[in-house]
PDB file of C-alpha atoms in Angstrom:
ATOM      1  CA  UNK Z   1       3.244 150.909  -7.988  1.00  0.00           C
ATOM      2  CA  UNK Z   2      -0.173 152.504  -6.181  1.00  0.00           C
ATOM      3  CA  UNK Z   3       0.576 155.412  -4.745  1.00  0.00           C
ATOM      4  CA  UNK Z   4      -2.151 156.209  -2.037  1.00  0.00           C
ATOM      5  CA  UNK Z   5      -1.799 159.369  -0.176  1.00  0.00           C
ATOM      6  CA  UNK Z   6      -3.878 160.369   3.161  1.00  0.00           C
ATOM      7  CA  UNK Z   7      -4.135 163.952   4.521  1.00  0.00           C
ATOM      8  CA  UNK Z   8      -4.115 165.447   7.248  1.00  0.00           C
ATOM      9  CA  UNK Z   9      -1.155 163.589   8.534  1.00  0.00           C
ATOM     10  CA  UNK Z  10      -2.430 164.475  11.995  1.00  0.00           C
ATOM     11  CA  UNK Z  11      -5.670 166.323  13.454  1.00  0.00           C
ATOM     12  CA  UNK Z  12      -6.562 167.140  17.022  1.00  0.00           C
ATOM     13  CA  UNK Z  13     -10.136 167.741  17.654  1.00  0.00           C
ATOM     14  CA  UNK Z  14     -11.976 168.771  20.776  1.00  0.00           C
ATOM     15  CA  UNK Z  15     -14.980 166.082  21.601  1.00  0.00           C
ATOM     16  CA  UNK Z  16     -18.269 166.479  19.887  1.00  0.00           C
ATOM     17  CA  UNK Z  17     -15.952 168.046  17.032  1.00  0.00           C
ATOM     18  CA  UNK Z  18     -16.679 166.382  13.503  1.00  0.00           C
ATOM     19  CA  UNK Z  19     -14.336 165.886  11.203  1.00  0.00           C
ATOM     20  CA  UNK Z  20     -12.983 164.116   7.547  1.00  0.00           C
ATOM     21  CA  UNK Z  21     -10.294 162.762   6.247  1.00  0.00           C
ATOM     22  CA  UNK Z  22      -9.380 162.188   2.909  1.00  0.00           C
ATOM     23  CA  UNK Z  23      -7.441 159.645   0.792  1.00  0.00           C
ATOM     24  CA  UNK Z  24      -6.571 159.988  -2.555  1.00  0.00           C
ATOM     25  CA  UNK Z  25      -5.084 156.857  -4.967  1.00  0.00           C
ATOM     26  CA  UNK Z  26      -4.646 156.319  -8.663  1.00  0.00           C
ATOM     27  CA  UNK Z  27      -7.593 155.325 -10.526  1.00  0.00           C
ATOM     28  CA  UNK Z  28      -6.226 153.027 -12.878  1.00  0.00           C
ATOM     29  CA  UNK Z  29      -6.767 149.446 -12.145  1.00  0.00           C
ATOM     30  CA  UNK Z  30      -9.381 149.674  -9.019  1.00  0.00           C
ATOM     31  CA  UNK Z  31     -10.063 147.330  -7.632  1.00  0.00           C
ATOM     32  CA  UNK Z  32     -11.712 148.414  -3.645  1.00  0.00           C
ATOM     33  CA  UNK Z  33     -11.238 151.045  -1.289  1.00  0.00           C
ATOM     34  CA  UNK Z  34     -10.317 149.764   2.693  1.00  0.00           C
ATOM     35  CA  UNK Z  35     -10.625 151.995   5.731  1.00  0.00           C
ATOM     36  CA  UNK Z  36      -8.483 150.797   8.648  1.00  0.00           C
ATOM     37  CA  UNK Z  37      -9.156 152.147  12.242  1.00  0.00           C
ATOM     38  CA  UNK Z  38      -5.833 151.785  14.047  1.00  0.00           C
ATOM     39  CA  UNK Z  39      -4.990 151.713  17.970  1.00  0.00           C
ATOM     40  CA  UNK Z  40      -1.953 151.919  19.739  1.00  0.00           C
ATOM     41  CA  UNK Z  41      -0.435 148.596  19.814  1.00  0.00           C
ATOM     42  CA  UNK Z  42      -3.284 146.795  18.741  1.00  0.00           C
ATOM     43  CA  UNK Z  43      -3.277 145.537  14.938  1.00  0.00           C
ATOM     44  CA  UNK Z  44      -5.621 147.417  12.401  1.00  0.00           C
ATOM     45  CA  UNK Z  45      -8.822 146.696  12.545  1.00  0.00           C
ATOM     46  CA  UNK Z  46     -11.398 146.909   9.189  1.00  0.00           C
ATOM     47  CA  UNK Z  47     -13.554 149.404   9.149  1.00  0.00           C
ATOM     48  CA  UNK Z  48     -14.909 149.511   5.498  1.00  0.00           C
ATOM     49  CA  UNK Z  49     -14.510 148.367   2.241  1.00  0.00           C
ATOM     50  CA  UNK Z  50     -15.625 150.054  -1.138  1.00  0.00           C
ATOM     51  CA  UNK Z  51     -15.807 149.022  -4.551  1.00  0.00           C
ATOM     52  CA  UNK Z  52     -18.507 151.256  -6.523  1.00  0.00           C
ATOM     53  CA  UNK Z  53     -18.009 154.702  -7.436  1.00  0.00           C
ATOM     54  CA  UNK Z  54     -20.695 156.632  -5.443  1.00  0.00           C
ATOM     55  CA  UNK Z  55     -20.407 153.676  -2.194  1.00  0.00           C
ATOM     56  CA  UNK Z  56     -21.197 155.446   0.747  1.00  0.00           C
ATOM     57  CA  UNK Z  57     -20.962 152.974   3.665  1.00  0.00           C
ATOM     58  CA  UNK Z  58     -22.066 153.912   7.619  1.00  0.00           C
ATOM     59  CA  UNK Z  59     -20.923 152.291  10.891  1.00  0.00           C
ATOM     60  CA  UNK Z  60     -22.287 154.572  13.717  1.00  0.00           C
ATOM     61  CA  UNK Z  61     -20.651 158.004  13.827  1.00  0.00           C
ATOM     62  CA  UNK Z  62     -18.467 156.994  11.226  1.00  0.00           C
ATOM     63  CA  UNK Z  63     -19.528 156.726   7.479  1.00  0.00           C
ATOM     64  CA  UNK Z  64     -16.868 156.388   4.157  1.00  0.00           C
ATOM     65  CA  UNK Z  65     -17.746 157.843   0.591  1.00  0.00           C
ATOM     66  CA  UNK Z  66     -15.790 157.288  -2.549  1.00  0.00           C
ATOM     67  CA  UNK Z  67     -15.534 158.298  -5.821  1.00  0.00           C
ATOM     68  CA  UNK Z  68     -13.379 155.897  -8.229  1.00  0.00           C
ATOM     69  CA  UNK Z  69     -13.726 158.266 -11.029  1.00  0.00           C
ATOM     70  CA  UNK Z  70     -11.489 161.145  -9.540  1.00  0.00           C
ATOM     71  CA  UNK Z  71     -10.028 158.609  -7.140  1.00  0.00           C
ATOM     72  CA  UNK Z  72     -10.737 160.047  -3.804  1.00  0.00           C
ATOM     73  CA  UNK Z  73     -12.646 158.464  -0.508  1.00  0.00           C
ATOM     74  CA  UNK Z  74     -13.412 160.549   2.537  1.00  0.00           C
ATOM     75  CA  UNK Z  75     -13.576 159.062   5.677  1.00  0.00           C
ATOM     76  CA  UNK Z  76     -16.025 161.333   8.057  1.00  0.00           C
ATOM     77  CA  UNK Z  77     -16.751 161.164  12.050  1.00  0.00           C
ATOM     78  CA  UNK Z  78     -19.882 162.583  13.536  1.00  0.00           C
ATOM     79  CA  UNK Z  79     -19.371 164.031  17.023  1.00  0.00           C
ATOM     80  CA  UNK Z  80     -15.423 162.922  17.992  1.00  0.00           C
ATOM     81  CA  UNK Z  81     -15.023 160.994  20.856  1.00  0.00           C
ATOM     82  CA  UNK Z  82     -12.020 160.306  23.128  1.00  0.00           C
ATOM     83  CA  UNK Z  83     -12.352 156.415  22.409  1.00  0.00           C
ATOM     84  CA  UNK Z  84     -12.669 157.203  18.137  1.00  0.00           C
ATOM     85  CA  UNK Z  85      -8.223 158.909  18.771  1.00  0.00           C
ATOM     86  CA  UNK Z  86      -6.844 156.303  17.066  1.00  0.00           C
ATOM     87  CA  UNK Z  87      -4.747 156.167  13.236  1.00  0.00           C
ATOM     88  CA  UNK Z  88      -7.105 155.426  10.143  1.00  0.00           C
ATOM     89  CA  UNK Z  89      -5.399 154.319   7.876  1.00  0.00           C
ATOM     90  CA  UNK Z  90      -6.806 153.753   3.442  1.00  0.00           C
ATOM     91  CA  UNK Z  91      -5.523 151.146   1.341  1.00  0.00           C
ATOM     92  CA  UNK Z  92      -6.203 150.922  -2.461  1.00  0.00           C
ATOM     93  CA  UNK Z  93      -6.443 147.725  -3.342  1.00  0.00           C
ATOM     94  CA  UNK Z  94      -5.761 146.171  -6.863  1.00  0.00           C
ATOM     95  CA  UNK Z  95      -6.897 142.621  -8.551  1.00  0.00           C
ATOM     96  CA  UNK Z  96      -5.308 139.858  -6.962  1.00  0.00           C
ATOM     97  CA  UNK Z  97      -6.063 141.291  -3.664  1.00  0.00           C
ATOM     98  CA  UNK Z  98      -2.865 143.311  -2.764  1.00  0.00           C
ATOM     99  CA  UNK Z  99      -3.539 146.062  -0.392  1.00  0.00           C
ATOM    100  CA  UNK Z 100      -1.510 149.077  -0.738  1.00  0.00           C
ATOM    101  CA  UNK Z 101      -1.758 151.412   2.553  1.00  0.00           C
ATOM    102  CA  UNK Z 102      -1.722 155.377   2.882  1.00  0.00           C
ATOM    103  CA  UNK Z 103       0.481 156.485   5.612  1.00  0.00           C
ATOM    104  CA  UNK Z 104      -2.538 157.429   8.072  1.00  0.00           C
ATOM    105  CA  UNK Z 105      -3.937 159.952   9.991  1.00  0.00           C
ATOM    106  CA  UNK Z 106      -3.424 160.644  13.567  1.00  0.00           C
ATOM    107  CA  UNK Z 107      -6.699 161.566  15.324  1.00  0.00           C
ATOM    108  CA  UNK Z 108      -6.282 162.517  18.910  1.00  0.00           C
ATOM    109  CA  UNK Z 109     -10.247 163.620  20.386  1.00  0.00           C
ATOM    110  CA  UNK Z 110      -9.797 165.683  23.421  1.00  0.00           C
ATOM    111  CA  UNK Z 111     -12.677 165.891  26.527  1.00  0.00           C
TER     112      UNK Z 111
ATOM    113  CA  UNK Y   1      -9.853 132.361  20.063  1.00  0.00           C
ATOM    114  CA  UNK Y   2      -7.367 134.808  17.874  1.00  0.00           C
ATOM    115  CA  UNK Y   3      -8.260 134.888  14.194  1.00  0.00           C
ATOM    116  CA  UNK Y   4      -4.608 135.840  13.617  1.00  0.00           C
ATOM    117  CA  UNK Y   5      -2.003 135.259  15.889  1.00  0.00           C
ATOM    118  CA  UNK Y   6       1.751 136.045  15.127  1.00  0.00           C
ATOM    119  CA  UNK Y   7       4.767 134.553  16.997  1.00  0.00           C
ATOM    120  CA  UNK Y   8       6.529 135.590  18.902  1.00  0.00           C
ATOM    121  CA  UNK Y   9       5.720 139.575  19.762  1.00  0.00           C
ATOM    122  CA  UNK Y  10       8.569 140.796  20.586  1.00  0.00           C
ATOM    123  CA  UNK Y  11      12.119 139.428  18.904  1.00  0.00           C
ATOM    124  CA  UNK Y  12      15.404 140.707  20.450  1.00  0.00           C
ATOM    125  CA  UNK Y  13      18.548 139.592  18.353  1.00  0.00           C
ATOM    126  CA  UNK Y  14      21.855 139.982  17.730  1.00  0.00           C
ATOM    127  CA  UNK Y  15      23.232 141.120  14.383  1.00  0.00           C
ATOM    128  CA  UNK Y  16      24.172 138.031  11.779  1.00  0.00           C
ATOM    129  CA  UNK Y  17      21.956 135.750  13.142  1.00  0.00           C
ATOM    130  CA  UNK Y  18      18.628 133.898  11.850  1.00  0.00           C
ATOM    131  CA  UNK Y  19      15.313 133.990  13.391  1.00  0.00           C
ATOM    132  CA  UNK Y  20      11.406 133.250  12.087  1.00  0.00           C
ATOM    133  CA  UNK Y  21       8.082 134.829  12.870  1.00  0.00           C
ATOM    134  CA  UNK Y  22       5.445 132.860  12.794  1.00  0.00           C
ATOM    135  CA  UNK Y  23       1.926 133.257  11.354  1.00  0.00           C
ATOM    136  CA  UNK Y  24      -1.044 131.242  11.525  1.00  0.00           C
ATOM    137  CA  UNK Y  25      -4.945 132.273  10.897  1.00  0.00           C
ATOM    138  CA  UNK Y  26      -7.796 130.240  11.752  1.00  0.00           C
ATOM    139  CA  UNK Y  27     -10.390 131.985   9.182  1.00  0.00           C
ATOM    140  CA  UNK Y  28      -9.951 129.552   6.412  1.00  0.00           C
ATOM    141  CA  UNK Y  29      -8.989 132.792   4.321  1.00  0.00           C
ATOM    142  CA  UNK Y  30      -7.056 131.645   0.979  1.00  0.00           C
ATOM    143  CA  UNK Y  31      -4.752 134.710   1.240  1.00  0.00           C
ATOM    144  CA  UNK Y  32      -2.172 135.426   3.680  1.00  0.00           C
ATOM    145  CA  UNK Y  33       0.390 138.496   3.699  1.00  0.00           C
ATOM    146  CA  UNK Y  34       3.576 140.151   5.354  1.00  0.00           C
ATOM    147  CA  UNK Y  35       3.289 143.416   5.723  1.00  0.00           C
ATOM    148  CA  UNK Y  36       6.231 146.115   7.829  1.00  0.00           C
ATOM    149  CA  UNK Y  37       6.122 149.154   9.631  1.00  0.00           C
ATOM    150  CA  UNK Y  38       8.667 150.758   8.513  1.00  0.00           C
ATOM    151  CA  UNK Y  39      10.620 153.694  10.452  1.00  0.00           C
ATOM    152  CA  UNK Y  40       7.854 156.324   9.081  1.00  0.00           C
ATOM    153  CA  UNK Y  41       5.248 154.365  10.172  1.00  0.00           C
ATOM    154  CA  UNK Y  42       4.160 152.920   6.659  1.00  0.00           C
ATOM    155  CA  UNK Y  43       2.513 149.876   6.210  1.00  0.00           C
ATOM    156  CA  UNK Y  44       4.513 148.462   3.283  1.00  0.00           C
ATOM    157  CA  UNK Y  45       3.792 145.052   1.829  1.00  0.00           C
ATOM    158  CA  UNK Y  46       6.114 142.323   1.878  1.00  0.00           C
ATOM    159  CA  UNK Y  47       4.860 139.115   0.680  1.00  0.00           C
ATOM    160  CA  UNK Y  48       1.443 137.264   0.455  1.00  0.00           C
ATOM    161  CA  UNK Y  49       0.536 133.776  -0.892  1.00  0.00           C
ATOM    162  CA  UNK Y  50      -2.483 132.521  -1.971  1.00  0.00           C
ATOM    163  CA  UNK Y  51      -3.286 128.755  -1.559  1.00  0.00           C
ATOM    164  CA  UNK Y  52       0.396 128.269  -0.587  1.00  0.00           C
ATOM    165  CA  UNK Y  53       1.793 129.803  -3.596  1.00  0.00           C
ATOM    166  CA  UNK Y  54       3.100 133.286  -3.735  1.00  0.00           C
ATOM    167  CA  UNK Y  55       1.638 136.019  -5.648  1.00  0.00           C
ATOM    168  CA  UNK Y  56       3.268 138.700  -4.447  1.00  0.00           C
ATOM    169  CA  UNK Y  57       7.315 139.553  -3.665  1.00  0.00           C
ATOM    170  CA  UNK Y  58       7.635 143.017  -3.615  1.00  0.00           C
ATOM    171  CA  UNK Y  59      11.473 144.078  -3.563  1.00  0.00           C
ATOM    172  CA  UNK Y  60      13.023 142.993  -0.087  1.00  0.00           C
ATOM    173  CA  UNK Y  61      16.518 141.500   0.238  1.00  0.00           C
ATOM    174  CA  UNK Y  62      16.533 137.928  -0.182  1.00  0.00           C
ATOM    175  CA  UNK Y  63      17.636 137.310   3.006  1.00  0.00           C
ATOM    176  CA  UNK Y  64      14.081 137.668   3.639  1.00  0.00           C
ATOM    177  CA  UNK Y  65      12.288 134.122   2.935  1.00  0.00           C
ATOM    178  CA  UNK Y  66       8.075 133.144   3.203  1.00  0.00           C
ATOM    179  CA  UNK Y  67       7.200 129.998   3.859  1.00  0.00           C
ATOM    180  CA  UNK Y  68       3.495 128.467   3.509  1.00  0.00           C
ATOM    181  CA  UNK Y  69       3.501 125.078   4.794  1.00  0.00           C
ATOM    182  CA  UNK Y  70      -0.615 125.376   3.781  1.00  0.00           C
ATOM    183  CA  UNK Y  71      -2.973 127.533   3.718  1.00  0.00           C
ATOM    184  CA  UNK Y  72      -3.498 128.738   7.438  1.00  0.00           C
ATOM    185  CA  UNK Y  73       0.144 129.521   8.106  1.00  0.00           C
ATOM    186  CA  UNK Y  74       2.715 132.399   6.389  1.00  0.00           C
ATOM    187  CA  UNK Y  75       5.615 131.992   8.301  1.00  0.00           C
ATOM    188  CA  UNK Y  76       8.594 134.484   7.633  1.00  0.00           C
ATOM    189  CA  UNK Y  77      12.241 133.222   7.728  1.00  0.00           C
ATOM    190  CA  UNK Y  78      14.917 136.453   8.030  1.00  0.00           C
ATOM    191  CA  UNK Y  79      19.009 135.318   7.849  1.00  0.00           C
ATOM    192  CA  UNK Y  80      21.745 137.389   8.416  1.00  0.00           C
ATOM    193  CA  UNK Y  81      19.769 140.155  10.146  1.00  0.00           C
ATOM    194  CA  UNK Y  82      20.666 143.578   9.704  1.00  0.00           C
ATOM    195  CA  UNK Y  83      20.197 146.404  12.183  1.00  0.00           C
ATOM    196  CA  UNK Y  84      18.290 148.067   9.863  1.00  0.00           C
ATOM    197  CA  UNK Y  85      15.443 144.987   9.634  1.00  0.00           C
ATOM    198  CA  UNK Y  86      14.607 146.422  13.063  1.00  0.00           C
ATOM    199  CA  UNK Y  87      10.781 147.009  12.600  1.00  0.00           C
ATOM    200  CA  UNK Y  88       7.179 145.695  13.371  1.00  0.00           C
ATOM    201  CA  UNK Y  89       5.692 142.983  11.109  1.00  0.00           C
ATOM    202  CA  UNK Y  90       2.268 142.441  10.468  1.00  0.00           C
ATOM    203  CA  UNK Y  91       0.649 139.331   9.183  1.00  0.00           C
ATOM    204  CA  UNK Y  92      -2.535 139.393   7.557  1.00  0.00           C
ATOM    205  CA  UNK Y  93      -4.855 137.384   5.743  1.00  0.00           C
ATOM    206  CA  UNK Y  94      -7.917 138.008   3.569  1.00  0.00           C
ATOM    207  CA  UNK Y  95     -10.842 136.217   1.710  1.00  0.00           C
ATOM    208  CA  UNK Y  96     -10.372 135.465  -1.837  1.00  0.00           C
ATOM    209  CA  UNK Y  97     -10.897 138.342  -3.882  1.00  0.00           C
ATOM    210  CA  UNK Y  98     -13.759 137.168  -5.712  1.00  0.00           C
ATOM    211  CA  UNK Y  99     -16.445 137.348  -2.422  1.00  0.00           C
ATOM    212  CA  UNK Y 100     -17.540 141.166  -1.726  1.00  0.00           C
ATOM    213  CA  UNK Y 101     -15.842 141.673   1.636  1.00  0.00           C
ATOM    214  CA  UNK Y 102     -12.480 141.287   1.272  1.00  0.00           C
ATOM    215  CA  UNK Y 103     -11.152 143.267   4.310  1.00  0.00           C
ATOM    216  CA  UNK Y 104      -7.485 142.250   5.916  1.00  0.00           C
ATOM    217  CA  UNK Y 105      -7.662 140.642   9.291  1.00  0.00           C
ATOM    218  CA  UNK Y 106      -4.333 141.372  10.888  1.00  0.00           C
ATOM    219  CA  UNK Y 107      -2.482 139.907  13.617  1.00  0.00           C
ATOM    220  CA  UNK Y 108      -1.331 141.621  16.607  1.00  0.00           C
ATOM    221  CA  UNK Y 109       2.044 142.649  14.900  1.00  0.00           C
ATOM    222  CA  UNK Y 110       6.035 141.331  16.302  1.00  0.00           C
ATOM    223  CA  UNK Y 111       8.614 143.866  17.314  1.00  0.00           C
ATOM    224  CA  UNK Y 112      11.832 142.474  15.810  1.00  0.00           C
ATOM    225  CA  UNK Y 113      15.059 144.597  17.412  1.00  0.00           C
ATOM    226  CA  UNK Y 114      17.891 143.749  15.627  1.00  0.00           C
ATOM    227  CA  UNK Y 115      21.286 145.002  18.440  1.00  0.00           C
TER     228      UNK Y 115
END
């Protein structure tokens, strides 16, 4: 059983703030890395997905890194926004597709 | 048009009896899970079928039953519910694992409260 563990559990940040997030997993049978951007009673919502040690992947203000070796993926935002609060949520995912989550992190962005 | 849409979204029921969520996807993705929130907010899986068949049955109570009448509906059966099957469930479905991007589409989630 994966074991995939996010930290901070929560983090306030003023706007413009950046910030990172980290999720670690086990590195034995890797498969890819998901990022999850979750609102308040909306379903998650992909943000990336990683598969090579090194992938760094960019959306906007938001941009992923990983490292399979070590078994570690940061997730970072550029200048916080009100509209980024939200839970993001990692999920280590082995062969044969099942996706095993991290318990999130709360990000509330205040203006 | 919803890429995947759950049924119903909110499920009030008594103790004892039986009730189904449905699941359907319209992304012509081979694999389709169940996924619940449990009390600590955990995503935890469930179930998920590929091509109809299951591949995955993590350890829920067999009162619990899947059902994949083909490949663009997961539908999940629950009997003799428990107060403690109060939760949100999440269906999801995904690409097969061979392409590149195999992200998890997931539907908008159904509040079963089990009184």
């Amino acid at each position: 059983i994966l074991n995939v563990e996010q930290s901070p559990q929560s983090l306030h940040v003023q706007e413009g703030d950046s910030t990172n997030f980290t999720c670690s997993f086990p590195s034995s049978n890797f498969y890819a890395l998901h990022w999850y951007r979750w609102e308040t009673a909306k379903s998650p919502e992909a943000l990336f997905v990683m598969t090579l040690n090194g992938d760094e992947k960019k959306k906007g203000r938001i941009s992923a890194t990983l490292n399979t070796k070590e078994g570690y993926s940061y997730l970072y935002i550029k200048g916080s926004q009100p509209e980024d609060s939200a839970t993001y949520l990692c999920a280590s995912q082995e062969y044969g597709n099942k996706l095993v989550f991290g318990a999130g992190t709360i990000l509330r962005v205040k203006s | 048009d919803t890429a995947v849409s759950q049924t119903p979204k909110y499920l009030v029921t008594q103790m004892g009896n039986d009730k189904s969520i449905k699941c359907e996807q319209n992304l012509g993705h081979d694999t389709m899970y169940w996924y619940k929130q449990d009390s600590k907010k955990f995503l935890k899986i469930m179930f998920s079928y590929n091509n109809k068949e299951l591949i995955i049955n993590e350890t829920v109570p067999n009162r619990f039953s899947p059902k994949s009448p083909d490949k663009a509906h997961l539908n999940l059966h629950i009997n003799s519910l428990e107060l403690g099957d109060s939760a949100v469930y999440f269906c999801a479905s995904s690409p097969p694992h061979r392409q590149v991007h195999t992200e998890a589409f997931f539907g908008q989630g159904t509040r079963l409260t089990v009184v």
